[in-house]
mmCIF file of C-alpha atoms in Angstrom:
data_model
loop_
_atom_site.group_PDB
_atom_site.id
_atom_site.type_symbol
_atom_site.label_atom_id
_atom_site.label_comp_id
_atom_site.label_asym_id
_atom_site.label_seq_id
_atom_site.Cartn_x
_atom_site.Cartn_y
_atom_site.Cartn_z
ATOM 1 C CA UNK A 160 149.711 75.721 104.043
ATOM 2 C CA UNK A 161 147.196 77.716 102.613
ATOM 3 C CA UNK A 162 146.341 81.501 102.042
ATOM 4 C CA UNK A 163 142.166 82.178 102.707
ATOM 5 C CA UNK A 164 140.962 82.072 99.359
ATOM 6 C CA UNK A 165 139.762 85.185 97.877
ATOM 7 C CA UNK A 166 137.679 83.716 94.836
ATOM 8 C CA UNK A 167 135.414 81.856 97.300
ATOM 9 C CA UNK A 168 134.987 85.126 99.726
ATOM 10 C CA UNK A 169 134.447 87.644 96.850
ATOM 11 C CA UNK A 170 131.109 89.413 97.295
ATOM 12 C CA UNK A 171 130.046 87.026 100.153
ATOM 13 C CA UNK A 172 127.878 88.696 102.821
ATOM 14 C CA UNK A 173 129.895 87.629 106.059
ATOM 15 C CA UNK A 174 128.386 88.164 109.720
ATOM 16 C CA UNK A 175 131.075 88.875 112.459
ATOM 17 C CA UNK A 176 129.504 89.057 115.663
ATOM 18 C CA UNK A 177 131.366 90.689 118.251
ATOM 19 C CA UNK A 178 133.021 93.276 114.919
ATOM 20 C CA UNK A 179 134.031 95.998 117.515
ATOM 21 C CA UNK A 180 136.033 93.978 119.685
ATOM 22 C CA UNK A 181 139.672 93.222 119.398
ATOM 23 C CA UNK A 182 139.454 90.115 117.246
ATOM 24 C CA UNK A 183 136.428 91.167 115.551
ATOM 25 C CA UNK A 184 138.206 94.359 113.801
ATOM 26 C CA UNK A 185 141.265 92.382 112.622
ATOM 27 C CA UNK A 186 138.674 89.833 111.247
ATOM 28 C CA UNK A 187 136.301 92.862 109.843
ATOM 29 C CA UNK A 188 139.531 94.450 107.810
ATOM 30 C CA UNK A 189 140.668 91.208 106.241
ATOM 31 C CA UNK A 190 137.224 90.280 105.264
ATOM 32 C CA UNK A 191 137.281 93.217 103.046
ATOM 33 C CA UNK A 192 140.206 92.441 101.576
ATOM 34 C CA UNK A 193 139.062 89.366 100.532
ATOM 35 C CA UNK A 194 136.736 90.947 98.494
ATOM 36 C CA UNK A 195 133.851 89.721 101.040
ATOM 37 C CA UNK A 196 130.838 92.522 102.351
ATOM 38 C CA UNK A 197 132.183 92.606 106.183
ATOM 39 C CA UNK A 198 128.641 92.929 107.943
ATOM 40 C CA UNK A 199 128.869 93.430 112.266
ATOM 41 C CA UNK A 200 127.068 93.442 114.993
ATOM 42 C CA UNK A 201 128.535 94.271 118.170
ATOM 43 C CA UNK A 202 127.124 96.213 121.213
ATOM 44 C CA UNK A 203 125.770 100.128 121.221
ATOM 45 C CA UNK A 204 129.150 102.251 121.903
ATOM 46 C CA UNK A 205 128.022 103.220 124.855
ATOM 47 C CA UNK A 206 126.540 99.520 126.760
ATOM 48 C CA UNK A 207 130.515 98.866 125.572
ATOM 49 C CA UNK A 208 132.623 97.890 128.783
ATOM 50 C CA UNK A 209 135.132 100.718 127.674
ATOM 51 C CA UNK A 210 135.479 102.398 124.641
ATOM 52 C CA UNK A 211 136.169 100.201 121.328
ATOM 53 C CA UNK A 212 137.596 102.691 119.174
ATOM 54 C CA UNK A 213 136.837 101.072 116.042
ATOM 55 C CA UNK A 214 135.681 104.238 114.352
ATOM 56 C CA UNK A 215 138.196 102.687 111.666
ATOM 57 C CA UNK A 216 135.279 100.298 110.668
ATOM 58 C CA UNK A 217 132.578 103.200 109.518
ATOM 59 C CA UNK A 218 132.155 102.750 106.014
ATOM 60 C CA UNK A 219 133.692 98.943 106.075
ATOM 61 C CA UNK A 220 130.609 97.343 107.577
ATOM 62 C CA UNK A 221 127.602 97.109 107.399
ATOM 63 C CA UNK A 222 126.348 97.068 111.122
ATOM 64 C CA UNK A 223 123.586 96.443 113.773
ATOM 65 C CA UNK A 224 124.136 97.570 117.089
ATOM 66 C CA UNK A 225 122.576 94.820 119.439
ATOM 67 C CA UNK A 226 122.972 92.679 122.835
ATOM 68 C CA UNK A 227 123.079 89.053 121.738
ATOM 69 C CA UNK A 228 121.331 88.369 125.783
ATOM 70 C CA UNK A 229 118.501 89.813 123.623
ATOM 71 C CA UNK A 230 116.658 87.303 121.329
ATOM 72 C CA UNK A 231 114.569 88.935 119.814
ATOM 73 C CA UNK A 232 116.551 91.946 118.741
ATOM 74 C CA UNK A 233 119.151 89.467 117.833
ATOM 75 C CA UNK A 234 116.773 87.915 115.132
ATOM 76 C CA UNK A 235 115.512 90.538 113.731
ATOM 77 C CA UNK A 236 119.334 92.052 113.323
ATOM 78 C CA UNK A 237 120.077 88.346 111.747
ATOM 79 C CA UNK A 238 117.212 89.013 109.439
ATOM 80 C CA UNK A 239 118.181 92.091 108.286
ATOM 81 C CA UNK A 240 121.488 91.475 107.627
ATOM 82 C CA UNK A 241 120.998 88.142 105.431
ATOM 83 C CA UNK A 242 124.150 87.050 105.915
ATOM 84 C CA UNK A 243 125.347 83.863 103.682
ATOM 85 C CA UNK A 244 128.193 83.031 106.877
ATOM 86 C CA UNK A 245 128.521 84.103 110.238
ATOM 87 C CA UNK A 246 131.558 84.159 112.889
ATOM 88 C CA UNK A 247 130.163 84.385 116.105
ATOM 89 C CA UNK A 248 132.958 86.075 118.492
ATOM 90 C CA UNK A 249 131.131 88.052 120.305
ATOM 91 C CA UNK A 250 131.603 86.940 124.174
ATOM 92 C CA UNK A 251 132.107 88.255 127.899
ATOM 93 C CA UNK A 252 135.989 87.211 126.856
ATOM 94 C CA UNK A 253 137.701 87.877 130.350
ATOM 95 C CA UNK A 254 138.419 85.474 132.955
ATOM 96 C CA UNK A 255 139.017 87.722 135.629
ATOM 97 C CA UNK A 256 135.647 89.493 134.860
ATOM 98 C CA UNK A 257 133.374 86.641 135.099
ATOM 99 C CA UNK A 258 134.092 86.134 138.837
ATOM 100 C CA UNK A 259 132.583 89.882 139.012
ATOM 101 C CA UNK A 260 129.981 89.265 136.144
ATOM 102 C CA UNK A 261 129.519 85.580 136.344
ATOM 103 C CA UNK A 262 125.764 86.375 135.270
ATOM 104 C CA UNK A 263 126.409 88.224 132.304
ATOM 105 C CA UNK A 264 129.050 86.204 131.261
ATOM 106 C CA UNK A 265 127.120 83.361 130.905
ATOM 107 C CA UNK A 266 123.823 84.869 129.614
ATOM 108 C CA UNK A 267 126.310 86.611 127.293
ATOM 109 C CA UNK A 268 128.694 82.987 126.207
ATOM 110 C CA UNK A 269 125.618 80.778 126.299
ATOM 111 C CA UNK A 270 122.037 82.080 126.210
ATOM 112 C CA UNK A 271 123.624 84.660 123.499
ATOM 113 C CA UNK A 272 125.254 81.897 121.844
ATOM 114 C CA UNK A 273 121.392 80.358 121.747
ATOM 115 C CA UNK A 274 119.641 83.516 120.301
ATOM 116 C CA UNK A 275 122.520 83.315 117.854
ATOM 117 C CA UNK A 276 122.415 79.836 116.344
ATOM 118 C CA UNK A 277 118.267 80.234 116.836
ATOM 119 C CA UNK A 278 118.462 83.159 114.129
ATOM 120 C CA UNK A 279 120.638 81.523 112.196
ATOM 121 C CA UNK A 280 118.308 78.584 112.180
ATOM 122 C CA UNK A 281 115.413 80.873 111.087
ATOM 123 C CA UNK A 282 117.429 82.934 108.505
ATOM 124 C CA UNK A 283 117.425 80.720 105.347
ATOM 125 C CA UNK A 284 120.655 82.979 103.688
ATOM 126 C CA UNK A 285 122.585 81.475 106.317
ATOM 127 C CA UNK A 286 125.061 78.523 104.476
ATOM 128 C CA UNK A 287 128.005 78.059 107.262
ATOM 129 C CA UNK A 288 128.456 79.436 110.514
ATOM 130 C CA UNK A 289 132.000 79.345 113.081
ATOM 131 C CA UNK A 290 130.688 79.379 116.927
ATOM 132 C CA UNK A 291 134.221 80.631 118.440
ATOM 133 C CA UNK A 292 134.547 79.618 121.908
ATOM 134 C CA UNK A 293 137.870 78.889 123.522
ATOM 135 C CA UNK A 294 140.769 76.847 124.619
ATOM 136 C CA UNK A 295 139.793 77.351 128.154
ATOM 137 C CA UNK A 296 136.511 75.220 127.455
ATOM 138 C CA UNK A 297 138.206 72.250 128.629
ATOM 139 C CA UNK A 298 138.217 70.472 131.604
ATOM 140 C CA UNK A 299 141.833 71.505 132.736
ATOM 141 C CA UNK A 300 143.724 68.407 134.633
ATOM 142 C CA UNK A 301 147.270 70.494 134.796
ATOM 143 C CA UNK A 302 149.106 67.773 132.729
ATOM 144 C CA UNK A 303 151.828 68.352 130.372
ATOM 145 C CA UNK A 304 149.393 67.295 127.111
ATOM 146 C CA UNK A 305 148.133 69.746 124.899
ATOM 147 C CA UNK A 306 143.932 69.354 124.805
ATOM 148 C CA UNK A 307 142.587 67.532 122.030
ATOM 149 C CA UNK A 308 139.156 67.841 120.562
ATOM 150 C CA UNK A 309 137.720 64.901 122.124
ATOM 151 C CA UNK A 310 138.835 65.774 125.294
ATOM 152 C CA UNK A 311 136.231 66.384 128.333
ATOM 153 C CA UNK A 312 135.064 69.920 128.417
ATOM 154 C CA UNK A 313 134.797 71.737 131.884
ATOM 155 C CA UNK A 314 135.809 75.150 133.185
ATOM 156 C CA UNK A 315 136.697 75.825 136.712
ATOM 157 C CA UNK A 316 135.901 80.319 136.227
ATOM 158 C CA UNK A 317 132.898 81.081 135.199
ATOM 159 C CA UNK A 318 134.257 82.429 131.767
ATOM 160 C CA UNK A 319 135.984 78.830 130.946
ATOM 161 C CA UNK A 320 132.883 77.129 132.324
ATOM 162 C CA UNK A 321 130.176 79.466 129.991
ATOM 163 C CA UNK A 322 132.619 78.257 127.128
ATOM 164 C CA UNK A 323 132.387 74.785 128.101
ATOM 165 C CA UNK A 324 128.746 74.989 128.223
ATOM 166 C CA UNK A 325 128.591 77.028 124.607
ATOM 167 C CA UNK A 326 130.169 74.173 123.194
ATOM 168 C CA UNK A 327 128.097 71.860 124.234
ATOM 169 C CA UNK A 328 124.876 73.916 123.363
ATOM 170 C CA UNK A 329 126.037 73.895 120.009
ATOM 171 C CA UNK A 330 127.239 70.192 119.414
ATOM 172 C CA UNK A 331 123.691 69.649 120.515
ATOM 173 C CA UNK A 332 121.924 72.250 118.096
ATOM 174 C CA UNK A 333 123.915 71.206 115.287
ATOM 175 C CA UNK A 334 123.040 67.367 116.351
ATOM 176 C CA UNK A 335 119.079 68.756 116.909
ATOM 177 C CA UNK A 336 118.822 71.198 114.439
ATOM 178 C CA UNK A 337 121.459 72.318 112.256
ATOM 179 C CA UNK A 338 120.653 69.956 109.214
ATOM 180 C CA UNK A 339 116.539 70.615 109.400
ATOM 181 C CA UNK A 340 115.657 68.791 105.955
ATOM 182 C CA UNK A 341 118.983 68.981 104.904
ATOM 183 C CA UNK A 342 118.602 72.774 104.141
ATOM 184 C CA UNK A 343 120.280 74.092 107.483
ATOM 185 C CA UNK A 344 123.884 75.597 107.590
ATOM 186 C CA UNK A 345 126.790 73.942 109.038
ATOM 187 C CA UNK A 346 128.098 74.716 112.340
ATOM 188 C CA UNK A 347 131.145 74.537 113.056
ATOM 189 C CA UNK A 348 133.129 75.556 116.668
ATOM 190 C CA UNK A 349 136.638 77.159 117.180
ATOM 191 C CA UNK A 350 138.918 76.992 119.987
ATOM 192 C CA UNK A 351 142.119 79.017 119.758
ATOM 193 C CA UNK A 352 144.890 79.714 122.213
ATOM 194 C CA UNK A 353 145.799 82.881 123.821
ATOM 195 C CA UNK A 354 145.597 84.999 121.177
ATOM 196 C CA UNK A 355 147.630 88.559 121.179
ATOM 197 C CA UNK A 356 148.362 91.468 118.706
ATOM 198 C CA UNK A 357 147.809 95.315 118.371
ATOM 199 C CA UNK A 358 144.695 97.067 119.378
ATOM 200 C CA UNK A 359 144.148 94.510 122.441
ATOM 201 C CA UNK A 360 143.331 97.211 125.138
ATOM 202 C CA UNK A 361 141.276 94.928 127.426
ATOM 203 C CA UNK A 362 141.836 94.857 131.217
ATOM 204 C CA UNK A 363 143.525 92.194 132.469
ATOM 205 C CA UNK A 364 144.941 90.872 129.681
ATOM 206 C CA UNK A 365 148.923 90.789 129.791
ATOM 207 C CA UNK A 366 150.100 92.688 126.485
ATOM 208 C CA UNK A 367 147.752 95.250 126.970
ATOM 209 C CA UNK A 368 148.677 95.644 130.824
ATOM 210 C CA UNK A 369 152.338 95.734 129.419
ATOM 211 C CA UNK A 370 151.478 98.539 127.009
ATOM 212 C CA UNK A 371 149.498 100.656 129.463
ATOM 213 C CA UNK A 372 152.193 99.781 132.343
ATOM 214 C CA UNK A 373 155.253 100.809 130.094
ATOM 215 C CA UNK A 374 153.578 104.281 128.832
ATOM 216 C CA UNK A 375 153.473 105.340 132.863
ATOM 217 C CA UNK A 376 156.945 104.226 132.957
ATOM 218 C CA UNK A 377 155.445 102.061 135.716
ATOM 219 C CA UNK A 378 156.071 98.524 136.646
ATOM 220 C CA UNK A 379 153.679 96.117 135.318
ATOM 221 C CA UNK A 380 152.210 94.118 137.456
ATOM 222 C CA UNK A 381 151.363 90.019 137.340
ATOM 223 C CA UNK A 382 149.606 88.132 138.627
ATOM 224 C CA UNK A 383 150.996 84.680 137.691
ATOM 225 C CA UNK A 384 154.374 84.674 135.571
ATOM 226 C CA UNK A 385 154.422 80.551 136.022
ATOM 227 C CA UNK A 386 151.255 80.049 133.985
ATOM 228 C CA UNK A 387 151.676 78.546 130.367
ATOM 229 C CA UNK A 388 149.740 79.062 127.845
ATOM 230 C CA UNK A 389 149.551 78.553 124.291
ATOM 231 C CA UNK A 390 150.196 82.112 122.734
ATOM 232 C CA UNK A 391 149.824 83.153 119.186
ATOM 233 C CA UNK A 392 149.453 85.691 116.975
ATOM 234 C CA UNK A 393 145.647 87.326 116.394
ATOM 235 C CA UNK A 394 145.987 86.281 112.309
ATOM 236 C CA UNK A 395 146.458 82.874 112.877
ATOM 237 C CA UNK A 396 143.406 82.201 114.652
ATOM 238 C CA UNK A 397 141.605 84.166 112.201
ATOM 239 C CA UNK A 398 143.022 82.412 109.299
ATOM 240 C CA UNK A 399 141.453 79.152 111.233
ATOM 241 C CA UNK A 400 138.282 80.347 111.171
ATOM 242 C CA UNK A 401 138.381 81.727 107.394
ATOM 243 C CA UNK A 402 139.593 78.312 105.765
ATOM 244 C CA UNK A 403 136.833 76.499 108.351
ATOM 245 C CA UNK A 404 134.191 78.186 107.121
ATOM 246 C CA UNK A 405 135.237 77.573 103.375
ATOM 247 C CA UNK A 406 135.273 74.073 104.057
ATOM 248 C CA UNK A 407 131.804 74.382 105.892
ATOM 249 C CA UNK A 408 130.444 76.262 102.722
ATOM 250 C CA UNK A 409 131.610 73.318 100.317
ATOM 251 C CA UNK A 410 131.712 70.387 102.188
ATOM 252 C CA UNK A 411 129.015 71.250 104.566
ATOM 253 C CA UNK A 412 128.847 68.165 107.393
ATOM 254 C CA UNK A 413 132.074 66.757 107.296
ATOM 255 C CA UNK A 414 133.769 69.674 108.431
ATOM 256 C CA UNK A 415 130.635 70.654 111.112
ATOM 257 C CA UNK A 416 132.624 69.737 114.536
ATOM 258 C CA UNK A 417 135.217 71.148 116.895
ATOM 259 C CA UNK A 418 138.190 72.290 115.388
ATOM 260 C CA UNK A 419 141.587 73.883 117.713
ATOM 261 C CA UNK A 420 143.969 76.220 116.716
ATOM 262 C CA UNK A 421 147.131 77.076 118.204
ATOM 263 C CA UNK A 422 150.708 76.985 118.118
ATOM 264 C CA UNK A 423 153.500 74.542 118.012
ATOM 265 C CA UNK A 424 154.369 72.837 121.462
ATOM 266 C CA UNK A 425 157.797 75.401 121.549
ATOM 267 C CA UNK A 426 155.618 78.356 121.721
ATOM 268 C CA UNK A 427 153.727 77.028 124.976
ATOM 269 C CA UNK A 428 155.602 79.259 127.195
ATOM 270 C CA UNK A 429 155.344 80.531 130.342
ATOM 271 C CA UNK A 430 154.240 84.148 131.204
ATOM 272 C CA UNK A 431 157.361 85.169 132.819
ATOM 273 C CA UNK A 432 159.697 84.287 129.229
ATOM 274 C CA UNK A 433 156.906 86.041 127.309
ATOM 275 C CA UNK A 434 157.487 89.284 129.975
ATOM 276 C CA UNK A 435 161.076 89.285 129.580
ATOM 277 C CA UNK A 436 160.788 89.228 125.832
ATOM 278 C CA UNK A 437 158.273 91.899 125.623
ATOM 279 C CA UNK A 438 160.348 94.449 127.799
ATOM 280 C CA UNK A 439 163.383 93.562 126.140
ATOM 281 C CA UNK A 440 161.544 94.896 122.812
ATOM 282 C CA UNK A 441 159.676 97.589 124.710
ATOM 283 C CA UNK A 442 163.163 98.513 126.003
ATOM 284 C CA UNK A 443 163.497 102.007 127.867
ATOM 285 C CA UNK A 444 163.509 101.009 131.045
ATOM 286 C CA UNK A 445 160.038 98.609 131.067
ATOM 287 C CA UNK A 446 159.890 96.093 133.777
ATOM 288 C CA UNK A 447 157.807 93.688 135.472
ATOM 289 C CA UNK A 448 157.217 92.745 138.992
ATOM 290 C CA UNK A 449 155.382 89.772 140.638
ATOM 291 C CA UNK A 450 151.758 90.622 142.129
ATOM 292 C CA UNK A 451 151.760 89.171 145.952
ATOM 293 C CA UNK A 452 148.261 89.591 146.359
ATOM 294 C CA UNK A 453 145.825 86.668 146.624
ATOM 295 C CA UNK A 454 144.314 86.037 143.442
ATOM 296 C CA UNK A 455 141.150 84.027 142.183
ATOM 297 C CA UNK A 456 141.683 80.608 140.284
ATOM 298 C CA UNK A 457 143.073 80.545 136.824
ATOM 299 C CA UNK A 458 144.376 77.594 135.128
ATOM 300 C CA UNK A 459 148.088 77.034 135.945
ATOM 301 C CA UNK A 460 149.096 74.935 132.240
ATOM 302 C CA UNK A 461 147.063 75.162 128.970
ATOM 303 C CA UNK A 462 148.228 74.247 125.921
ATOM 304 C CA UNK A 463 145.971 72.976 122.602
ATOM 305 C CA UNK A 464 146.782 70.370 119.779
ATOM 306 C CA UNK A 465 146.041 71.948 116.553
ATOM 307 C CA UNK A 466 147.169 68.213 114.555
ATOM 308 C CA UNK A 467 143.093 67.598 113.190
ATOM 309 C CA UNK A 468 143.406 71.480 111.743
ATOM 310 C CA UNK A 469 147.141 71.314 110.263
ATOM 311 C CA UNK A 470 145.631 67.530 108.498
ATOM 312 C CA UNK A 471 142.626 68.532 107.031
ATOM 313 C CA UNK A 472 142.213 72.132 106.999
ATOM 314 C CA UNK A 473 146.103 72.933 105.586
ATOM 315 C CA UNK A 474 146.428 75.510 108.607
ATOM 316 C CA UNK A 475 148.871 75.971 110.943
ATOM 317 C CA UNK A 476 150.754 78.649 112.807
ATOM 318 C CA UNK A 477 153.205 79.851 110.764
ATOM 319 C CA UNK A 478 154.405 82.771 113.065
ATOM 320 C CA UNK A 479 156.760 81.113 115.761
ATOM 321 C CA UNK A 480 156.545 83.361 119.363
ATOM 322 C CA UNK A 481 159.709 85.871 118.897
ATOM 323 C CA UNK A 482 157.879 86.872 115.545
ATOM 324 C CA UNK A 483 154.542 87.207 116.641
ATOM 325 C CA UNK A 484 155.720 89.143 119.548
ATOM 326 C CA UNK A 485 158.059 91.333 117.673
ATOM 327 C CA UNK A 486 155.093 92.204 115.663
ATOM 328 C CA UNK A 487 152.598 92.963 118.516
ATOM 329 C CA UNK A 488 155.374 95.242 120.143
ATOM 330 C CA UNK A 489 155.851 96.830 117.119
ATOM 331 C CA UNK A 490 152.376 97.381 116.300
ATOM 332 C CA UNK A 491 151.671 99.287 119.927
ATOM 333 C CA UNK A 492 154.607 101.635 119.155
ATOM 334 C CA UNK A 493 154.113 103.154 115.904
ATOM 335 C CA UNK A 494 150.503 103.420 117.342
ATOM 336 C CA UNK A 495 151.964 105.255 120.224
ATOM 337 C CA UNK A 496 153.529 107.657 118.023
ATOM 338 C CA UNK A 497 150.567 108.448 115.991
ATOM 339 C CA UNK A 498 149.845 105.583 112.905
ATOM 340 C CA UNK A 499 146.580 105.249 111.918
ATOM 341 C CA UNK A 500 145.071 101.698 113.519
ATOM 342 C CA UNK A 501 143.473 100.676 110.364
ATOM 343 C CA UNK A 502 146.350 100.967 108.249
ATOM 344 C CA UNK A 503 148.892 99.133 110.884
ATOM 345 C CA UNK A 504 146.477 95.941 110.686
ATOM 346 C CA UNK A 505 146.234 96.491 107.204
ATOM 347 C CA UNK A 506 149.969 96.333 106.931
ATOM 348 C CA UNK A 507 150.132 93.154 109.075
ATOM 349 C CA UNK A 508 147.673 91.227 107.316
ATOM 350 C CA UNK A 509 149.576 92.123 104.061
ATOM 351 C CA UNK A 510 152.543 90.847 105.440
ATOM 352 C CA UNK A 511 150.658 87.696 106.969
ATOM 353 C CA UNK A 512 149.365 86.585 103.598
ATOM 354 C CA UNK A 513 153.317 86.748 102.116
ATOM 355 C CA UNK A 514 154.458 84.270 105.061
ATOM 356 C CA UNK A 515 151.336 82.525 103.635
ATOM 357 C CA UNK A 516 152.718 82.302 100.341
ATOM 358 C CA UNK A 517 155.975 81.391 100.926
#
């Protein structure tokens, strides 16, 4: 159980691709904590989906606006940038989207995955590199066992399928190209569960639903409160990818492969007990009502085992689901009521790295 460590990230130049979205800004704040130079590069504010509101991260990185679809741009941001690691998060990230955008979300999760690792390739700074993807890349059978690494990949949405097909793009760069003359950086992919925490404000997605639901005093509504999936707390998944790519930067190959992280089996729970425990925090008067309306596929059971990152990485969840709900719901209100975004995920990563310690 380890804390990411701050000698190694001092003064390292660290890409986060995808620095304006929800993960990317947790991930952009702790970086400079670590003592690392947080560099981005995201989309222009306004080819955004909706407004990021990241204004938090002016002055905290150093950032290219840029559309990954694009490769050229994408290289040239790469180049100027001259990273020494990249996290790659940036993604079309919602299910429900790609049956509306399944041709952006897939030039977005794969071809953009491509431009990515092919300026990485051509940008010699570049020592380690994290592809994120997801726990949705795998070929989902329903069954009651959590997906291992070596499991078959598949997708039945077009988001899970683009994931799918960005992890195999990049077992086959790495296998093609990663190691050219033994000089290339070490690639490494992530696949986390459903991840939540504050400053999630993206359609579809149940805690921010909740949040926007609750502030109408309105119902909110769902979709499917029998699906399981594998919840956990936004630092967790971001310490994964931090102690990855230390092991990438000093042990280079061995460590180049698919890595999952997500919670212990307990905190596989269904929608429905994660809805009654976020109105019961919530309290005045939130509820939750079943959406009758026909709905497009999603996966009815996910889970993940995280056993390969908890041996040989020294990770593992260390927020059980009651705490890294409490903390979510928490996080949303004192936002509500005025607190400054930065300094709330500021305050939770402070608090993350005690339970670290401990």
């Amino acid at each position: 159980m380890v804390n990411p460590d701050r000698t190694f990230w001092r003064g390292k130049r660290v890409l986060v691709t995808g620095h304006t979205g929800f993960k990317g800004a947790w991930l952009s704040l702790w970086l400079a904590r670590l003592g690392a130079v947080p560099l981005g590069l995201s989309l222009a504010a306004h080819d955004e989906p909706a407004p990021a509101g990241r204004g938090f991260l002016d002055g905290i990185t150093e950032s290219v606006a840029c559309d990954i679809r694009d490769a050229k741009a994408t290289a040239i941001a790469i180049h100027a940038l001259a990273p020494d690691i990249v996290l790659h998060l940036a993604a079309q990230a919602l299910v429900r989207r790609s049956y509306l955008e399944p041709h952006a979300t897939f030039e977005t999760n794969v071809m953009g995955t491509l431009n990515v690792l092919a300026a990485i390739r051509a940008q010699p700074s570049v020592r380690a590199a994290v592809i994120v993807t997801s726990d949705k890349c795998y070929e989902n059978r329903e069954w009651n066992w959590p997906y291992r690494e070596i499991d078959t990949l598949g997708g039945h949405d077009p988001y899970s399928a683009s994931k799918a097909c960005a992890e195999l793009l990049t077992a086959s760069w790495r296998r093609s190209f990663a190691q050219d003359n033994g000089t290339g950086p070490a690639i490494a992919t992530a696949r986390a569960g459903n991840v939540i925490g504050g400053g999630d404000w993206a359609p579809g997605r149940l805690i921010p639903d909740c949040i926007r639901a609750f502030g109408k005093r309105e119902p909110v509504i769902i979709r499917n409160p029998a699906a399981t999936r594998p919840w956990q707390h936004v630092l967790e998944a971001l310490c994964g990818y931090l102690l990855l790519a230390e092991r990438l930067w000093t042990e280079g190959d061995a460590f180049a492969e698919a890595w999952n992280f997500g919670p212990d089996a307990g905190d596989d729970q269904p929608v429905s007990a994660v809805l009654d425990q976020i109105t019961k925090l919530w309290g005045d008067g939130a509820h939750w009502r079943r959406d009758e309306a026909n709905q497009p596929h999603e996966a009815g059971r996910l889970a993940v085992d995280a056993s390969k990152a908890r041996h040989h990485l020294g990770w593992r969840a260390r927020l059980d689901l009651d705490a890294a709900l409490t903390l979510t719901i928490d996080w949303y209100r004192r936002q509500a009521e005025g607190a400054d975004e930065a300094a709330l995920i500021a305050g939770d990563i402070a608090s993350y790295e005690g339970v670290l310690r401990r």
